mmCIF file with all atom_site columns, C-alpha atoms in Angstrom:
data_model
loop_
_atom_site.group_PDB
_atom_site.id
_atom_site.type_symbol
_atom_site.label_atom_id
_atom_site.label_alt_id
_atom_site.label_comp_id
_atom_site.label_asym_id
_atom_site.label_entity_id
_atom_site.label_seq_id
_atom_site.pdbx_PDB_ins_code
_atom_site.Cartn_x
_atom_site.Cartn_y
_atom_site.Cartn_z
_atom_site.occupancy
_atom_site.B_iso_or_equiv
_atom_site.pdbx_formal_charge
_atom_site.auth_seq_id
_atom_site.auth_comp_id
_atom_site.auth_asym_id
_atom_site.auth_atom_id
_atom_site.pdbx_PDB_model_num
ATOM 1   C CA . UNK A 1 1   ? 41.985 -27.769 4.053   1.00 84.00 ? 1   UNK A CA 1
ATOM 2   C CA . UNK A 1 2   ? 39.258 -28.478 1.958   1.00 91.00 ? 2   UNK A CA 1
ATOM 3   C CA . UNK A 1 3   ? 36.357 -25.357 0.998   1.00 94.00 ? 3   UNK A CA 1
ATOM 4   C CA . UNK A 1 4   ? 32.921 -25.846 -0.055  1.00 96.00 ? 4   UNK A CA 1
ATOM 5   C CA . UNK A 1 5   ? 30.879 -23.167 -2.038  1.00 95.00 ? 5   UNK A CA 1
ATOM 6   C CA . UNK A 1 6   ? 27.026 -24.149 -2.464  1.00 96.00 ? 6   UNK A CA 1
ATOM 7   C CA . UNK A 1 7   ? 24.879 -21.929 -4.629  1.00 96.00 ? 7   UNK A CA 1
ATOM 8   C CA . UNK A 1 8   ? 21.187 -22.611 -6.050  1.00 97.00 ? 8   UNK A CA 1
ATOM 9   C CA . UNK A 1 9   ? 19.142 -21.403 -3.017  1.00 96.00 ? 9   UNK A CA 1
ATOM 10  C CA . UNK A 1 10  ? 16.333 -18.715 -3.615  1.00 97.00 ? 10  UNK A CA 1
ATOM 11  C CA . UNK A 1 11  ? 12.515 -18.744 -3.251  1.00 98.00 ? 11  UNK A CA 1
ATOM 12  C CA . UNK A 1 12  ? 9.888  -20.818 -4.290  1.00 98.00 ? 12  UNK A CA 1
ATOM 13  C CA . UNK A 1 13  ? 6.054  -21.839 -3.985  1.00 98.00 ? 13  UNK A CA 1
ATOM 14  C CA . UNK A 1 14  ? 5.227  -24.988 -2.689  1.00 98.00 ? 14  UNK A CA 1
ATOM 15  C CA . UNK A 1 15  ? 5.369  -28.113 -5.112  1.00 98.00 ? 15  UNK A CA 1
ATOM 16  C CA . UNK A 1 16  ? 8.115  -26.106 -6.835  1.00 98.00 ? 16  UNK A CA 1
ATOM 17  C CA . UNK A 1 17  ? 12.056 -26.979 -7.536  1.00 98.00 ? 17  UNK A CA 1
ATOM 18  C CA . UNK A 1 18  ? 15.733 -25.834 -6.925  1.00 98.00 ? 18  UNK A CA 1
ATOM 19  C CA . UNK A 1 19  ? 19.059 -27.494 -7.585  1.00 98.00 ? 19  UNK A CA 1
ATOM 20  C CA . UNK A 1 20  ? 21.845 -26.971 -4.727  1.00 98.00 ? 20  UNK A CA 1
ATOM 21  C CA . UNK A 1 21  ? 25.302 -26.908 -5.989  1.00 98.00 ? 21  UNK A CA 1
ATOM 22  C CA . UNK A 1 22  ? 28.263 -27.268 -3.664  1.00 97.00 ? 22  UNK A CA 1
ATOM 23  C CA . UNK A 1 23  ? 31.861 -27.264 -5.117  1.00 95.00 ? 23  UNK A CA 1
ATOM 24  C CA . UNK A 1 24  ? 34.745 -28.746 -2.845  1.00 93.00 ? 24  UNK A CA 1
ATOM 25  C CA . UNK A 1 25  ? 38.465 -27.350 -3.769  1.00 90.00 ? 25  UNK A CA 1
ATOM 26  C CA . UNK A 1 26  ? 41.122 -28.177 -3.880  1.00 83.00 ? 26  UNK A CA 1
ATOM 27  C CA . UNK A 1 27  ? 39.546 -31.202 -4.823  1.00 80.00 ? 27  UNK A CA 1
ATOM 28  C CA . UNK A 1 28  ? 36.762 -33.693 -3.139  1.00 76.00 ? 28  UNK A CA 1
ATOM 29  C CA . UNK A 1 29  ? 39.043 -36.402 -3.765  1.00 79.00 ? 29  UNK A CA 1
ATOM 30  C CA . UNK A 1 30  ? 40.245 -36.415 0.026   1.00 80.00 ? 30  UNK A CA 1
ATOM 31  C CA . UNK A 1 31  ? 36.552 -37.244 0.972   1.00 85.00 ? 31  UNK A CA 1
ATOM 32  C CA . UNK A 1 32  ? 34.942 -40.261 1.881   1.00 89.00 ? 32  UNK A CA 1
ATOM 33  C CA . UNK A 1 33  ? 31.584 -38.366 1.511   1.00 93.00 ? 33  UNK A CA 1
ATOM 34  C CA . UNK A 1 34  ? 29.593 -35.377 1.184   1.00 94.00 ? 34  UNK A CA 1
ATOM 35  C CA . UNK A 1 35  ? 26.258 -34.354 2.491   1.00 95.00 ? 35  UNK A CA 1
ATOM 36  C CA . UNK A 1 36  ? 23.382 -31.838 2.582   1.00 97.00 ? 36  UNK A CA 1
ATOM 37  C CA . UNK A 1 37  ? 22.198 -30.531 6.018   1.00 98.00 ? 37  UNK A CA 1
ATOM 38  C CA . UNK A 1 38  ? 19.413 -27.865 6.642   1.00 98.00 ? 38  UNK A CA 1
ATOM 39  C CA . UNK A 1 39  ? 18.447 -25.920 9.610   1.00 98.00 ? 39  UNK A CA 1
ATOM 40  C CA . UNK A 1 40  ? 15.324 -24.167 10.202  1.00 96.00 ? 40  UNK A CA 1
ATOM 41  C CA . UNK A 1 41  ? 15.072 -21.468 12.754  1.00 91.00 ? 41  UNK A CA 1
ATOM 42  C CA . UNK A 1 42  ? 14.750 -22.256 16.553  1.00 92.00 ? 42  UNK A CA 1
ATOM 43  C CA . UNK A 1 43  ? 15.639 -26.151 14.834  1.00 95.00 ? 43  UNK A CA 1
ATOM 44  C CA . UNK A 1 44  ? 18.698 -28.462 15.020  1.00 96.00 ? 44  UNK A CA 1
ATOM 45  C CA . UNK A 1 45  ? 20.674 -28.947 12.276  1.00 96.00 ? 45  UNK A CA 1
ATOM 46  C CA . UNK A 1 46  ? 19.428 -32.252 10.455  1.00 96.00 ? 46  UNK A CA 1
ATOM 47  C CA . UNK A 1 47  ? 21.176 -34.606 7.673   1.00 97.00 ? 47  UNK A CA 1
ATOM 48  C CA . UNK A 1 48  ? 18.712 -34.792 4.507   1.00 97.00 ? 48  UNK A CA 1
ATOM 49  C CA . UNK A 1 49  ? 20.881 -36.991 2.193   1.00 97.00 ? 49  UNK A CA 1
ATOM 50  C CA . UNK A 1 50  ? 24.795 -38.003 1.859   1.00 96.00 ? 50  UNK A CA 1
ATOM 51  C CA . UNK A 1 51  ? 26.719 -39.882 -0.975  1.00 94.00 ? 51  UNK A CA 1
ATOM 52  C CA . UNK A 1 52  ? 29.763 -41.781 -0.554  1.00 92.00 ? 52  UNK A CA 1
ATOM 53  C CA . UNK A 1 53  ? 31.914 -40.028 -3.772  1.00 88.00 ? 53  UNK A CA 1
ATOM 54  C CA . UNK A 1 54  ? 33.802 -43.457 -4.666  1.00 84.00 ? 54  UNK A CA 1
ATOM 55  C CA . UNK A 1 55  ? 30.724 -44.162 -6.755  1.00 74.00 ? 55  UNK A CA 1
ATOM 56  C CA . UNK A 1 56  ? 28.766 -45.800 -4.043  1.00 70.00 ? 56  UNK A CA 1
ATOM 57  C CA . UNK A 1 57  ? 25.502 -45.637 -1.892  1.00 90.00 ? 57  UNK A CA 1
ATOM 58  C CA . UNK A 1 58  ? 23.460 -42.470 -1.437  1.00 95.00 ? 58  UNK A CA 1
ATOM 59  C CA . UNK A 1 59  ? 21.403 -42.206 1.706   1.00 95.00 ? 59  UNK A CA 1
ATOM 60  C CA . UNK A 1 60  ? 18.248 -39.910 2.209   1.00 97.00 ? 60  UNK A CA 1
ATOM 61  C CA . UNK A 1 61  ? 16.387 -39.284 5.504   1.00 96.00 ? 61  UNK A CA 1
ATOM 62  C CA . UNK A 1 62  ? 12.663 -40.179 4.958   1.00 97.00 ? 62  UNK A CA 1
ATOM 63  C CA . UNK A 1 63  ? 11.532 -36.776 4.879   1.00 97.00 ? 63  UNK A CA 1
ATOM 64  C CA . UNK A 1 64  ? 13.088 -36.011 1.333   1.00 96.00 ? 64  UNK A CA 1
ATOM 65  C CA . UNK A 1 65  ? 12.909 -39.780 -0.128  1.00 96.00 ? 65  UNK A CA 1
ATOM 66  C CA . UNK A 1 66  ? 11.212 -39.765 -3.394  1.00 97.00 ? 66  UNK A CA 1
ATOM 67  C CA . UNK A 1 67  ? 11.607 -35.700 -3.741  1.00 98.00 ? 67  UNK A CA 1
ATOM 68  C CA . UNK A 1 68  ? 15.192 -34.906 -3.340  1.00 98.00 ? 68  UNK A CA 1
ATOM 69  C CA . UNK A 1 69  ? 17.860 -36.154 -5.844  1.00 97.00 ? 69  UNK A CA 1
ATOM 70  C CA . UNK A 1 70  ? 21.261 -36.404 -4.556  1.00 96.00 ? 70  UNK A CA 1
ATOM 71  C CA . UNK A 1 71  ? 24.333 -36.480 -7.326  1.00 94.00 ? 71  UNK A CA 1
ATOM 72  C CA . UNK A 1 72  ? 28.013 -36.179 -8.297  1.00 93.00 ? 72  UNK A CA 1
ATOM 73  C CA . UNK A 1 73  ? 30.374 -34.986 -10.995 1.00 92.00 ? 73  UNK A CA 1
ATOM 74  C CA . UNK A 1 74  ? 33.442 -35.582 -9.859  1.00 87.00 ? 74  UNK A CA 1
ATOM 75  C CA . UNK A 1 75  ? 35.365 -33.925 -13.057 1.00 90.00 ? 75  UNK A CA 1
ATOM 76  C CA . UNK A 1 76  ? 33.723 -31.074 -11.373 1.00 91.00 ? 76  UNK A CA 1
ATOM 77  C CA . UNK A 1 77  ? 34.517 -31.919 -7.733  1.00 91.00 ? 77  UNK A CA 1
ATOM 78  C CA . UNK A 1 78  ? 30.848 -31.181 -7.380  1.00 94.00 ? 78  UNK A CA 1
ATOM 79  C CA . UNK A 1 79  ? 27.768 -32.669 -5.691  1.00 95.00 ? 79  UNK A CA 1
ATOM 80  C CA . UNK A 1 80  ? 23.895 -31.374 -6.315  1.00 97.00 ? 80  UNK A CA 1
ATOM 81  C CA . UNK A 1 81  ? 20.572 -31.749 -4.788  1.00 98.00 ? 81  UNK A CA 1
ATOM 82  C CA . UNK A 1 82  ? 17.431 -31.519 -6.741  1.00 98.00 ? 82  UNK A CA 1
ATOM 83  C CA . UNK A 1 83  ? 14.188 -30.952 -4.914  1.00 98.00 ? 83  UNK A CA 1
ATOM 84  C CA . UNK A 1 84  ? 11.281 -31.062 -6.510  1.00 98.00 ? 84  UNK A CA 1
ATOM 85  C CA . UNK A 1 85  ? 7.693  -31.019 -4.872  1.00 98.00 ? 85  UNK A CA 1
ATOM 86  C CA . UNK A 1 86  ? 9.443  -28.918 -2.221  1.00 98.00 ? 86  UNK A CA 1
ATOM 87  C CA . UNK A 1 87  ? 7.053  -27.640 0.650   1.00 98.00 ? 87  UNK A CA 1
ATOM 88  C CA . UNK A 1 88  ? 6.930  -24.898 3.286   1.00 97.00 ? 88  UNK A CA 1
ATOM 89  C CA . UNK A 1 89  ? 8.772  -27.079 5.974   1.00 97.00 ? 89  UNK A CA 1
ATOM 90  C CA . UNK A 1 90  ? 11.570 -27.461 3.662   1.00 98.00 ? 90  UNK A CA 1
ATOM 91  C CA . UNK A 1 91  ? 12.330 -23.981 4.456   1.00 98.00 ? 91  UNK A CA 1
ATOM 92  C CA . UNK A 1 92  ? 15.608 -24.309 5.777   1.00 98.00 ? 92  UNK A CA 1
ATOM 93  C CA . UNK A 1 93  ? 19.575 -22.757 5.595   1.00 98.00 ? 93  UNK A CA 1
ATOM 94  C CA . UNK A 1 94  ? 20.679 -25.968 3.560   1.00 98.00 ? 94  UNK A CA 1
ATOM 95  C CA . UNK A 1 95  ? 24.849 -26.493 4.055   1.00 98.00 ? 95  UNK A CA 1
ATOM 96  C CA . UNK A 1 96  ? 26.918 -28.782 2.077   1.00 97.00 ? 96  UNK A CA 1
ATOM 97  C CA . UNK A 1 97  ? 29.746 -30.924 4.317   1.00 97.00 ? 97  UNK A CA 1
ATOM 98  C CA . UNK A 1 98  ? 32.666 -33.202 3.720   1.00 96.00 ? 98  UNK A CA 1
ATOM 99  C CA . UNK A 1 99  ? 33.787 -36.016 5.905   1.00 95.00 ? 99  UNK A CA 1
ATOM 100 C CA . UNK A 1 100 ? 37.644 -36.200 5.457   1.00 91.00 ? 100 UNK A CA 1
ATOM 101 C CA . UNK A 1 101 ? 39.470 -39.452 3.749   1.00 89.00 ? 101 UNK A CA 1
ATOM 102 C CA . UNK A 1 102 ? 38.937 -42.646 5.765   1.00 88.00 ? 102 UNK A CA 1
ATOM 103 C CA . UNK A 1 103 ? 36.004 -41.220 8.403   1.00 89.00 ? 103 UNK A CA 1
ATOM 104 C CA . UNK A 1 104 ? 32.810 -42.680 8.304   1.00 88.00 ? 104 UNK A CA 1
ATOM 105 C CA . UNK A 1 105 ? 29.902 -40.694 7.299   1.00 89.00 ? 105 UNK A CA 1
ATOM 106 C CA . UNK A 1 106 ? 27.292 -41.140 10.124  1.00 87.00 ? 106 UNK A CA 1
ATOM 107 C CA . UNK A 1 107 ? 26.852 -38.394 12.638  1.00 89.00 ? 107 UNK A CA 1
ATOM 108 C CA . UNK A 1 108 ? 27.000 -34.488 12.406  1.00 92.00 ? 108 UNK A CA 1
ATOM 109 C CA . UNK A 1 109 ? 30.082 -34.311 14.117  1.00 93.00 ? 109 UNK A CA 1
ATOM 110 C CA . UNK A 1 110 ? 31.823 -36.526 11.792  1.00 94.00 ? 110 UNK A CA 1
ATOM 111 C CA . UNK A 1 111 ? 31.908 -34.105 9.133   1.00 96.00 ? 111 UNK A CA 1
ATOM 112 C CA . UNK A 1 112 ? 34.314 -31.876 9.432   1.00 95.00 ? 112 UNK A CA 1
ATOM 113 C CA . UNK A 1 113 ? 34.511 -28.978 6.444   1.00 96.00 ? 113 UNK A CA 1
ATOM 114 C CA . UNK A 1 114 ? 31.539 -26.976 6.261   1.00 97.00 ? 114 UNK A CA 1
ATOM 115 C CA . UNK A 1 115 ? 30.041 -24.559 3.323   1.00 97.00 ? 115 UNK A CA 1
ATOM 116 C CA . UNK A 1 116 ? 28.792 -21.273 3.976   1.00 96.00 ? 116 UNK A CA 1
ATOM 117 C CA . UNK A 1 117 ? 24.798 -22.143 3.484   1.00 97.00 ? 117 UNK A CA 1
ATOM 118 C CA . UNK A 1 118 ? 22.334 -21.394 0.979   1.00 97.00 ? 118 UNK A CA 1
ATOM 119 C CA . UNK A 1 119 ? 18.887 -20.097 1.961   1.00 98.00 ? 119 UNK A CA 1
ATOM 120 C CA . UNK A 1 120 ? 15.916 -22.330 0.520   1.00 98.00 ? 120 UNK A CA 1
ATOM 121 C CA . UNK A 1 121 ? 12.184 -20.955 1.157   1.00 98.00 ? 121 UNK A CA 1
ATOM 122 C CA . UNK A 1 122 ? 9.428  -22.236 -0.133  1.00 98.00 ? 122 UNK A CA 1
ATOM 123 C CA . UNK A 1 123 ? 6.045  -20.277 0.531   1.00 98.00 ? 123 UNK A CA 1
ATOM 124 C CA . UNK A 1 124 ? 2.496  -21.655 0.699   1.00 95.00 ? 124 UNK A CA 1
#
C-alpha cells in the first residue's frame, strides 16, 4: 500500500507562489504516475498536472500551463508543484495521487492512492 504526505499549502495574495510537496512511501517506484488534483468548494475534483515518474512526459490542464511547474526527485520518492502567479480561483484543497504500476494515468478513477490534501488560498 503505497502513502502520500503533501505539505506546502498556506495563504497567499494573488500573483504570489507556493511549492506543494507530496512524498510517496514505501517508495513511488510501484507508480506509473503521480498527479496534483484540487477541489474547490461546491466543485468537482479536477486534474491540474500529472508526470509519468520513468522520466517521461508531464501533462498540465490549460488552466495552470505556463504558471504551475510540475517535478520529481525520485532519490526522494518525491514530486512538487510550483505555482507562481497564482490567483483567487486557484483556491482549492490540492491532493497528490498515484496510479499503481502498469495503469494508465488518464481519468480520476484511475488513480488509486490518495494524500490527505493541502489547503492553497490565494486572496485578492
Amino acid at each position: 500500500q503505497l502513502q502520500l504526505v503533501e505539505s506546502g499549502g498556506g495563504s497567499v495574495q494573488a500573483g504570489g507562489s507556493l511549492t506543494l510537496s507530496c512524498t510517496a512511501s514505501p517508495s513511488s517506484a510501484s507508480s506509473t504516475c503521480m498527479g496534483w488534483f484540487r477541489q474547490a468548494p461546491v466543485k468537482e475534483r479536477e486534474k491540474v498536472a500529472h508526470i509519468y515518474l520513468d522520466g517521461g512526459s508531464i501533462y498540465y490542464r490549460d488552466f495552470v500551463k505556463g504558471r504551475f511547474t510540475l517535478s520529481q526527485d525520485n532519490a526522494k520518492n518525491t514530486v512538487y508543484l510550483r505555482m507562481n502567479s497564482l490567483k483567487p480561483e486557484d483556491t482549492a484543497m490540492y491532493y497528490c495521487a498515484a496510479v499503481p504500476a502498469g495503469g494508465r494515468c488518464v481519468g480520476t478513477n484511475d488513480y488509486k492512492y490518495w494524500g490527505q490534501g493541502t489547503q492553497v488560498t490565494v486572496s485578492s
